[in-house]
């Protein structure tokens, strides 16, 4: 009975998502807004905000400003902007932070460019609530130390109106339905972003909407390269590289607790027996991954679990993503795990679905290859250059 109630509620939520799809198709203003974003950003005479070295900056309700050319280290959340409009963040470097490098909460019309961040405990860039109409480009983030989803290199977070800035980053995730979490990051472009060697994911999308990502490099992250989760919809990843993710090396007791791995064996090399894929779709709808190079991820190239609806996977080169195979858990390059509660998060009952069981998944012209056919990564890269879908 509980399972039927879950599926019925999920069907109602999916109707809302289909209505949103119809709205987007008939009201292209959001796409035009992104294409003309430069008109909404501050020009050369905009006010400059000075940042003291090793300091922190918090702004609320400000507009038409630029923050640039600073190095921040050994502080909490370095730059926190709340309800700000029309601004640029550029040429910023940060390291050894106890929180996030940049937090945007309910912000609009912005550009973030030329950012480097190393060894933040949480995400380099966290975008929470109704943060929208932005461009993020030329970002290099590496070695984020936190193991939870909120600590991914870049973190997009939907929330209910109850969440405040004081809850970021530790308390902003809410275990609620996607319809209750009505504030969501939306309509953003990511270009030339590298997120590598993080303890969590390279990019974690929690309820994001209409995110366009291209020329992204996600490599050697302990969890997924990228995860589309918690109602993320109408987002696209293209022309990107996702390599050597998901091996869950040197797993800690905190990670065991956070990721429900209590009953999962630890292998002799210190990693978890259950690896994760390069790309994961979990409670997500109408997303696309096209023209990507997905190689040597521990738990498969692409996986769908619980609820992945209307996803397109096309023109991707997938090379040797089954290396995480062991006697406990077998791995394929592509998997649809449907309603399975693999790790027992819900006591092996039907999970509380947001969108219904996975269905209407499309795979078109992907090329899964085992390494015996390609003698080197150089050969892989050459083959990837020859594949369609990269333009």
Tab-separated table of C-alpha atoms in Angstrom:
chain	number	residue	atom	x	y	z
A	1	UNK	CA	0.000	0.000	0.000
A	2	UNK	CA	2.798	2.417	0.924
A	3	UNK	CA	4.479	1.720	-2.383
A	4	UNK	CA	1.312	2.508	-4.324
A	5	UNK	CA	0.926	5.790	-2.403
A	6	UNK	CA	4.535	6.709	-3.236
A	7	UNK	CA	4.047	6.039	-6.933
A	8	UNK	CA	0.726	7.924	-7.025
A	9	UNK	CA	2.276	10.981	-5.370
A	10	UNK	CA	5.239	10.749	-7.730
A	11	UNK	CA	2.903	10.746	-10.741
A	12	UNK	CA	1.373	14.019	-9.535
A	13	UNK	CA	4.806	15.588	-9.152
A	14	UNK	CA	5.784	14.428	-12.611
A	15	UNK	CA	2.708	16.184	-14.021
A	16	UNK	CA	4.085	19.409	-12.523
A	17	UNK	CA	7.427	18.804	-14.227
A	18	UNK	CA	5.731	18.192	-17.567
A	19	UNK	CA	3.804	21.424	-17.122
A	20	UNK	CA	7.132	23.164	-16.488
A	21	UNK	CA	8.521	21.651	-19.697
A	22	UNK	CA	5.566	23.014	-21.652
A	23	UNK	CA	6.074	26.433	-20.110
A	24	UNK	CA	9.760	26.479	-21.024
A	25	UNK	CA	8.981	25.475	-24.604
A	26	UNK	CA	6.395	28.225	-25.039
A	27	UNK	CA	8.120	30.983	-23.004
A	28	UNK	CA	11.758	31.201	-24.144
A	29	UNK	CA	12.438	34.384	-22.143
A	30	UNK	CA	14.853	32.557	-19.832
A	31	UNK	CA	17.067	31.512	-22.765
A	32	UNK	CA	17.025	35.046	-24.155
A	33	UNK	CA	17.929	36.376	-20.715
A	34	UNK	CA	21.016	34.170	-20.572
A	35	UNK	CA	22.014	35.067	-24.129
A	36	UNK	CA	21.851	38.758	-23.261
A	37	UNK	CA	23.254	38.432	-19.737
A	38	UNK	CA	26.038	40.893	-20.511
A	39	UNK	CA	23.474	43.689	-20.673
A	40	UNK	CA	22.494	43.039	-17.062
A	41	UNK	CA	26.032	42.903	-15.656
A	42	UNK	CA	27.936	45.924	-14.319
A	43	UNK	CA	30.222	47.716	-16.769
A	44	UNK	CA	33.695	49.170	-16.484
A	45	UNK	CA	32.609	51.978	-14.143
A	46	UNK	CA	30.974	49.663	-11.619
A	47	UNK	CA	31.771	49.978	-7.935
A	48	UNK	CA	34.744	47.887	-6.782
A	49	UNK	CA	34.514	46.058	-3.476
A	50	UNK	CA	37.873	45.663	-1.731
A	51	UNK	CA	38.788	42.411	-0.078
A	52	UNK	CA	41.407	42.310	2.659
A	53	UNK	CA	43.835	39.404	2.395
A	54	UNK	CA	42.823	36.435	4.538
A	55	UNK	CA	39.551	38.153	5.327
A	56	UNK	CA	35.883	37.341	4.799
A	57	UNK	CA	33.242	39.329	2.942
A	58	UNK	CA	29.475	39.317	3.436
A	59	UNK	CA	27.116	41.476	1.397
A	60	UNK	CA	23.317	41.565	1.510
A	61	UNK	CA	20.933	43.327	-0.847
A	62	UNK	CA	23.713	44.987	-2.865
A	63	UNK	CA	23.709	45.577	-6.623
A	64	UNK	CA	26.009	46.678	-9.469
A	65	UNK	CA	29.446	45.838	-8.083
A	66	UNK	CA	32.627	43.934	-8.921
A	67	UNK	CA	34.852	41.869	-6.618
A	68	UNK	CA	38.197	40.960	-8.145
A	69	UNK	CA	41.866	40.308	-7.658
A	70	UNK	CA	42.048	38.910	-4.116
A	71	UNK	CA	43.547	35.918	-2.355
A	72	UNK	CA	41.774	34.494	0.681
A	73	UNK	CA	43.005	31.794	3.012
A	74	UNK	CA	42.324	30.175	6.383
A	75	UNK	CA	38.845	31.562	7.008
A	76	UNK	CA	35.313	30.169	7.034
A	77	UNK	CA	33.013	30.975	4.119
A	78	UNK	CA	35.206	33.462	2.258
A	79	UNK	CA	32.652	35.384	0.142
A	80	UNK	CA	28.946	35.262	1.016
A	81	UNK	CA	26.414	37.185	-1.071
A	82	UNK	CA	22.762	37.288	-0.043
A	83	UNK	CA	20.033	38.648	-2.307
A	84	UNK	CA	22.520	40.519	-4.498
A	85	UNK	CA	21.972	41.573	-8.123
A	86	UNK	CA	24.092	42.429	-11.151
A	87	UNK	CA	27.640	41.661	-10.053
A	88	UNK	CA	30.887	40.044	-11.171
A	89	UNK	CA	33.347	37.923	-9.197
A	90	UNK	CA	36.643	37.440	-11.006
A	91	UNK	CA	40.330	36.718	-10.540
A	92	UNK	CA	39.915	35.287	-7.042
A	93	UNK	CA	42.069	32.662	-5.357
A	94	UNK	CA	41.408	30.843	-2.093
A	95	UNK	CA	42.912	27.993	-0.097
A	96	UNK	CA	42.636	26.157	3.216
A	97	UNK	CA	39.102	27.285	4.025
A	98	UNK	CA	36.942	25.887	6.816
A	99	UNK	CA	33.805	26.375	4.707
A	100	UNK	CA	33.098	27.477	1.108
A	101	UNK	CA	35.008	29.881	-1.103
A	102	UNK	CA	31.874	31.492	-2.596
A	103	UNK	CA	28.262	31.267	-1.394
A	104	UNK	CA	25.408	32.818	-3.376
A	105	UNK	CA	21.996	32.846	-1.690
A	106	UNK	CA	18.989	34.113	-3.706
A	107	UNK	CA	21.207	36.071	-6.118
A	108	UNK	CA	20.521	37.050	-9.730
A	109	UNK	CA	22.326	38.308	-12.856
A	110	UNK	CA	25.955	37.492	-12.129
A	111	UNK	CA	29.199	36.274	-13.640
A	112	UNK	CA	31.863	34.239	-11.827
A	113	UNK	CA	35.123	33.850	-13.731
A	114	UNK	CA	38.805	33.023	-13.273
A	115	UNK	CA	38.437	31.397	-9.858
A	116	UNK	CA	40.880	28.986	-8.225
A	117	UNK	CA	40.199	27.174	-4.983
A	118	UNK	CA	42.232	24.519	-3.203
A	119	UNK	CA	41.617	22.601	0.005
A	120	UNK	CA	38.316	24.126	1.073
A	121	UNK	CA	36.557	21.831	3.511
A	122	UNK	CA	33.245	22.378	1.736
A	123	UNK	CA	32.416	23.424	-1.840
A	124	UNK	CA	34.362	25.999	-3.759
A	125	UNK	CA	31.106	27.466	-5.105
A	126	UNK	CA	27.739	26.887	-3.426
A	127	UNK	CA	24.556	28.247	-5.017
A	128	UNK	CA	21.470	28.082	-2.809
A	129	UNK	CA	17.793	28.865	-3.231
A	130	UNK	CA	16.532	31.213	-5.948
A	131	UNK	CA	19.958	31.918	-7.411
A	132	UNK	CA	19.544	32.312	-11.164
A	133	UNK	CA	20.636	33.882	-14.443
A	134	UNK	CA	24.365	33.458	-14.055
A	135	UNK	CA	27.495	32.455	-15.933
A	136	UNK	CA	30.356	30.506	-14.321
A	137	UNK	CA	33.504	30.150	-16.383
A	138	UNK	CA	37.204	29.363	-16.046
A	139	UNK	CA	36.980	27.828	-12.579
A	140	UNK	CA	39.605	25.481	-11.116
A	141	UNK	CA	38.684	23.745	-7.892
A	142	UNK	CA	40.591	20.868	-6.324
A	143	UNK	CA	40.966	18.894	-3.101
A	144	UNK	CA	37.748	19.835	-1.308
A	145	UNK	CA	38.092	17.860	1.899
A	146	UNK	CA	34.513	17.189	3.060
A	147	UNK	CA	33.003	13.788	2.178
A	148	UNK	CA	29.291	14.705	2.004
A	149	UNK	CA	27.311	15.736	-1.057
A	150	UNK	CA	27.232	19.335	0.140
A	151	UNK	CA	31.057	19.346	-0.034
A	152	UNK	CA	31.258	18.702	-3.809
A	153	UNK	CA	33.506	20.978	-5.828
A	154	UNK	CA	30.452	22.908	-7.063
A	155	UNK	CA	27.184	22.502	-5.184
A	156	UNK	CA	23.709	23.600	-6.337
A	157	UNK	CA	21.083	23.402	-3.559
A	158	UNK	CA	17.298	23.671	-3.683
A	159	UNK	CA	15.521	24.423	-0.421
A	160	UNK	CA	12.290	25.469	1.228
A	161	UNK	CA	11.663	29.063	2.390
A	162	UNK	CA	12.596	27.921	5.913
A	163	UNK	CA	16.310	27.771	5.042
A	164	UNK	CA	18.315	30.879	5.885
A	165	UNK	CA	21.851	31.964	5.112
A	166	UNK	CA	22.931	30.819	8.584
A	167	UNK	CA	22.154	27.219	7.528
A	168	UNK	CA	24.780	27.229	4.726
A	169	UNK	CA	26.534	24.926	4.156
A	170	UNK	CA	25.980	22.439	6.972
A	171	UNK	CA	22.198	22.610	7.441
A	172	UNK	CA	20.827	23.732	4.065
A	173	UNK	CA	19.969	20.227	2.819
A	174	UNK	CA	16.402	19.259	3.767
A	175	UNK	CA	14.923	15.735	3.471
A	176	UNK	CA	11.721	17.054	1.885
A	177	UNK	CA	9.777	16.466	-1.312
A	178	UNK	CA	10.979	18.376	-4.352
A	179	UNK	CA	7.641	20.194	-4.392
A	180	UNK	CA	8.215	21.468	-0.852
A	181	UNK	CA	11.702	22.678	-1.754
A	182	UNK	CA	10.331	25.448	-3.921
A	183	UNK	CA	13.474	27.618	-4.150
A	184	UNK	CA	15.928	26.232	-6.678
A	185	UNK	CA	19.039	27.358	-8.569
A	186	UNK	CA	18.063	27.879	-12.194
A	187	UNK	CA	19.100	29.059	-15.656
A	188	UNK	CA	22.879	29.124	-15.471
A	189	UNK	CA	25.749	28.406	-17.840
A	190	UNK	CA	28.955	26.625	-16.823
A	191	UNK	CA	31.877	26.664	-19.251
A	192	UNK	CA	35.508	25.589	-18.819
A	193	UNK	CA	35.162	24.355	-15.229
A	194	UNK	CA	37.638	21.836	-13.761
A	195	UNK	CA	36.690	20.096	-10.515
A	196	UNK	CA	39.206	17.448	-9.475
A	197	UNK	CA	40.471	15.356	-6.553
A	198	UNK	CA	37.565	16.149	-4.228
A	199	UNK	CA	36.455	13.811	-1.428
A	200	UNK	CA	32.853	14.147	-2.631
A	201	UNK	CA	31.567	14.743	-6.188
A	202	UNK	CA	33.028	17.096	-8.751
A	203	UNK	CA	29.591	18.717	-9.252
A	204	UNK	CA	26.455	17.992	-7.226
A	205	UNK	CA	23.117	19.245	-8.591
A	206	UNK	CA	20.402	19.163	-5.940
A	207	UNK	CA	17.148	20.301	-7.477
A	208	UNK	CA	18.783	22.564	-10.053
A	209	UNK	CA	16.776	23.631	-13.101
A	210	UNK	CA	17.941	24.536	-16.593
A	211	UNK	CA	21.721	24.330	-16.050
A	212	UNK	CA	23.851	24.226	-19.242
A	213	UNK	CA	27.340	22.740	-18.757
A	214	UNK	CA	30.005	22.398	-21.430
A	215	UNK	CA	33.770	21.874	-21.528
A	216	UNK	CA	33.731	20.546	-17.958
A	217	UNK	CA	36.547	18.374	-16.603
A	218	UNK	CA	35.703	16.124	-13.649
A	219	UNK	CA	38.579	13.867	-12.644
A	220	UNK	CA	39.728	11.753	-9.686
A	221	UNK	CA	36.854	12.662	-7.387
A	222	UNK	CA	36.197	10.029	-4.713
A	223	UNK	CA	32.453	9.971	-5.492
A	224	UNK	CA	30.700	10.654	-8.819
A	225	UNK	CA	32.087	13.086	-11.306
A	226	UNK	CA	28.613	14.633	-11.425
A	227	UNK	CA	25.307	13.725	-9.776
A	228	UNK	CA	21.884	14.913	-10.976
A	229	UNK	CA	19.791	14.553	-7.820
A	230	UNK	CA	16.732	15.650	-5.868
A	231	UNK	CA	14.576	16.819	-8.759
A	232	UNK	CA	17.259	18.306	-11.001
A	233	UNK	CA	15.654	18.877	-14.401
A	234	UNK	CA	16.188	20.234	-17.923
A	235	UNK	CA	19.971	20.355	-17.494
A	236	UNK	CA	22.626	19.400	-20.052
A	237	UNK	CA	26.237	18.229	-19.811
A	238	UNK	CA	28.105	18.281	-23.136
A	239	UNK	CA	31.614	18.206	-24.632
A	240	UNK	CA	33.082	17.262	-21.245
A	241	UNK	CA	35.576	14.824	-19.732
A	242	UNK	CA	34.644	12.595	-16.774
A	243	UNK	CA	37.581	10.351	-15.767
A	244	UNK	CA	38.848	8.328	-12.809
A	245	UNK	CA	35.927	9.148	-10.493
A	246	UNK	CA	33.954	7.020	-8.067
A	247	UNK	CA	36.651	4.774	-6.604
A	248	UNK	CA	35.889	5.737	-2.974
A	249	UNK	CA	39.510	5.403	-1.941
A	250	UNK	CA	40.682	5.555	1.692
A	251	UNK	CA	37.096	5.722	2.925
A	252	UNK	CA	36.586	7.211	6.403
A	253	UNK	CA	34.081	6.331	9.173
A	254	UNK	CA	32.284	9.627	8.464
A	255	UNK	CA	31.809	8.607	4.830
A	256	UNK	CA	30.553	5.171	5.875
A	257	UNK	CA	27.868	6.848	7.986
A	258	UNK	CA	26.986	9.564	5.470
A	259	UNK	CA	26.634	7.189	2.506
A	260	UNK	CA	24.899	4.238	4.250
A	261	UNK	CA	27.853	1.898	3.789
A	262	UNK	CA	27.696	0.150	7.178
A	263	UNK	CA	27.139	-3.296	5.680
A	264	UNK	CA	29.487	-2.858	2.726
A	265	UNK	CA	32.934	-4.514	2.906
A	266	UNK	CA	36.102	-2.436	2.905
A	267	UNK	CA	38.581	-3.781	0.361
A	268	UNK	CA	42.277	-4.430	1.136
A	269	UNK	CA	43.228	-1.149	-0.547
A	270	UNK	CA	41.032	0.792	1.923
A	271	UNK	CA	38.274	1.635	-0.554
A	272	UNK	CA	34.597	0.703	-0.344
A	273	UNK	CA	33.488	-2.412	-2.232
A	274	UNK	CA	30.666	-0.391	-3.822
A	275	UNK	CA	32.032	2.068	-6.352
A	276	UNK	CA	30.005	4.852	-7.931
A	277	UNK	CA	29.772	5.899	-11.595
A	278	UNK	CA	31.134	8.873	-13.482
A	279	UNK	CA	27.584	10.218	-13.986
A	280	UNK	CA	24.622	9.482	-11.731
A	281	UNK	CA	20.939	10.332	-12.239
A	282	UNK	CA	18.939	9.987	-9.006
A	283	UNK	CA	15.449	11.500	-8.787
A	284	UNK	CA	16.031	13.633	-11.892
A	285	UNK	CA	14.010	14.399	-15.018
A	286	UNK	CA	14.517	15.414	-18.653
A	287	UNK	CA	18.282	15.864	-18.463
A	288	UNK	CA	20.869	15.198	-21.195
A	289	UNK	CA	24.487	14.097	-21.382
A	290	UNK	CA	25.830	14.404	-24.918
A	291	UNK	CA	29.245	14.193	-26.554
A	292	UNK	CA	31.249	13.402	-23.418
A	293	UNK	CA	34.388	11.341	-22.818
A	294	UNK	CA	33.683	9.060	-19.832
A	295	UNK	CA	36.647	6.895	-18.899
A	296	UNK	CA	37.988	4.708	-16.071
A	297	UNK	CA	35.338	5.510	-13.486
A	298	UNK	CA	35.003	2.937	-10.727
A	299	UNK	CA	31.289	2.116	-10.769
A	300	UNK	CA	30.285	2.479	-14.398
A	301	UNK	CA	29.947	5.339	-16.857
A	302	UNK	CA	26.266	6.296	-16.379
A	303	UNK	CA	23.770	5.002	-13.857
A	304	UNK	CA	20.106	5.722	-13.128
A	305	UNK	CA	18.629	4.906	-9.746
A	306	UNK	CA	15.221	5.244	-8.105
A	307	UNK	CA	13.806	7.835	-10.478
A	308	UNK	CA	15.371	9.017	-13.706
A	309	UNK	CA	12.775	10.171	-16.186
A	310	UNK	CA	13.210	11.205	-19.804
A	311	UNK	CA	17.027	11.221	-19.714
A	312	UNK	CA	18.987	11.290	-22.989
A	313	UNK	CA	22.465	9.715	-23.109
A	314	UNK	CA	23.917	10.176	-26.589
A	315	UNK	CA	27.172	10.271	-28.572
A	316	UNK	CA	29.388	9.557	-25.558
A	317	UNK	CA	32.665	7.620	-25.602
A	318	UNK	CA	32.703	5.292	-22.587
A	319	UNK	CA	36.023	3.500	-21.996
A	320	UNK	CA	36.756	0.941	-19.273
A	321	UNK	CA	34.272	1.993	-16.614
A	322	UNK	CA	34.021	-1.511	-15.123
A	323	UNK	CA	37.319	-1.514	-13.227
A	324	UNK	CA	35.543	-1.410	-9.873
A	325	UNK	CA	34.258	-4.975	-10.259
A	326	UNK	CA	34.720	-7.224	-7.241
A	327	UNK	CA	33.066	-10.257	-5.739
A	328	UNK	CA	30.613	-8.099	-3.778
A	329	UNK	CA	29.244	-5.825	-6.492
A	330	UNK	CA	29.480	-6.159	-10.269
A	331	UNK	CA	29.656	-3.086	-12.472
A	332	UNK	CA	28.459	-2.376	-16.008
A	333	UNK	CA	29.161	0.689	-18.134
A	334	UNK	CA	25.465	1.659	-18.053
A	335	UNK	CA	22.935	0.724	-15.407
A	336	UNK	CA	19.289	1.342	-14.615
A	337	UNK	CA	18.749	0.257	-11.020
A	338	UNK	CA	15.112	1.325	-10.988
A	339	UNK	CA	13.484	1.159	-7.580
A	340	UNK	CA	16.265	-0.853	-5.963
A	341	UNK	CA	17.283	0.339	-2.502
A	342	UNK	CA	20.798	-0.953	-3.031
A	343	UNK	CA	22.379	0.262	0.198
A	344	UNK	CA	19.399	-0.178	2.514
A	345	UNK	CA	18.805	3.552	3.020
A	346	UNK	CA	15.071	2.840	3.354
A	347	UNK	CA	15.289	-0.598	4.990
A	348	UNK	CA	14.965	-2.146	1.529
A	349	UNK	CA	11.406	-0.870	1.123
A	350	UNK	CA	10.304	1.245	-1.832
A	351	UNK	CA	12.022	4.626	-1.405
A	352	UNK	CA	9.956	7.825	-1.170
A	353	UNK	CA	10.007	8.643	-4.865
A	354	UNK	CA	9.724	12.160	-6.154
A	355	UNK	CA	9.143	11.376	-9.834
A	356	UNK	CA	8.162	7.731	-10.073
A	357	UNK	CA	10.248	4.722	-11.181
A	358	UNK	CA	12.814	5.267	-13.919
A	359	UNK	CA	11.339	5.206	-17.394
A	360	UNK	CA	11.550	6.758	-20.872
A	361	UNK	CA	15.362	6.653	-20.835
A	362	UNK	CA	16.999	7.141	-24.246
A	363	UNK	CA	20.437	5.887	-25.299
A	364	UNK	CA	21.626	6.933	-28.744
A	365	UNK	CA	24.927	6.201	-30.484
A	366	UNK	CA	27.119	5.786	-27.401
A	367	UNK	CA	30.377	3.886	-27.826
A	368	UNK	CA	31.314	1.638	-24.868
A	369	UNK	CA	34.884	0.347	-25.277
A	370	UNK	CA	37.030	-2.001	-23.202
A	371	UNK	CA	40.732	-1.086	-22.803
A	372	UNK	CA	41.968	-4.107	-24.759
A	373	UNK	CA	40.794	-2.307	-27.909
A	374	UNK	CA	42.625	0.919	-27.081
A	375	UNK	CA	46.220	0.538	-25.955
A	376	UNK	CA	46.605	3.958	-24.349
A	377	UNK	CA	44.725	7.007	-23.125
A	378	UNK	CA	46.232	8.851	-26.070
A	379	UNK	CA	44.360	6.496	-28.400
A	380	UNK	CA	41.190	7.144	-26.404
A	381	UNK	CA	41.546	10.903	-26.807
A	382	UNK	CA	42.117	10.524	-30.537
A	383	UNK	CA	38.977	8.421	-30.896
A	384	UNK	CA	37.001	10.966	-28.865
A	385	UNK	CA	38.089	13.770	-31.212
A	386	UNK	CA	36.730	11.782	-34.138
A	387	UNK	CA	33.309	11.238	-32.576
A	388	UNK	CA	30.289	13.383	-33.536
A	389	UNK	CA	28.480	15.466	-30.916
A	390	UNK	CA	31.444	17.553	-29.808
A	391	UNK	CA	30.672	20.684	-31.799
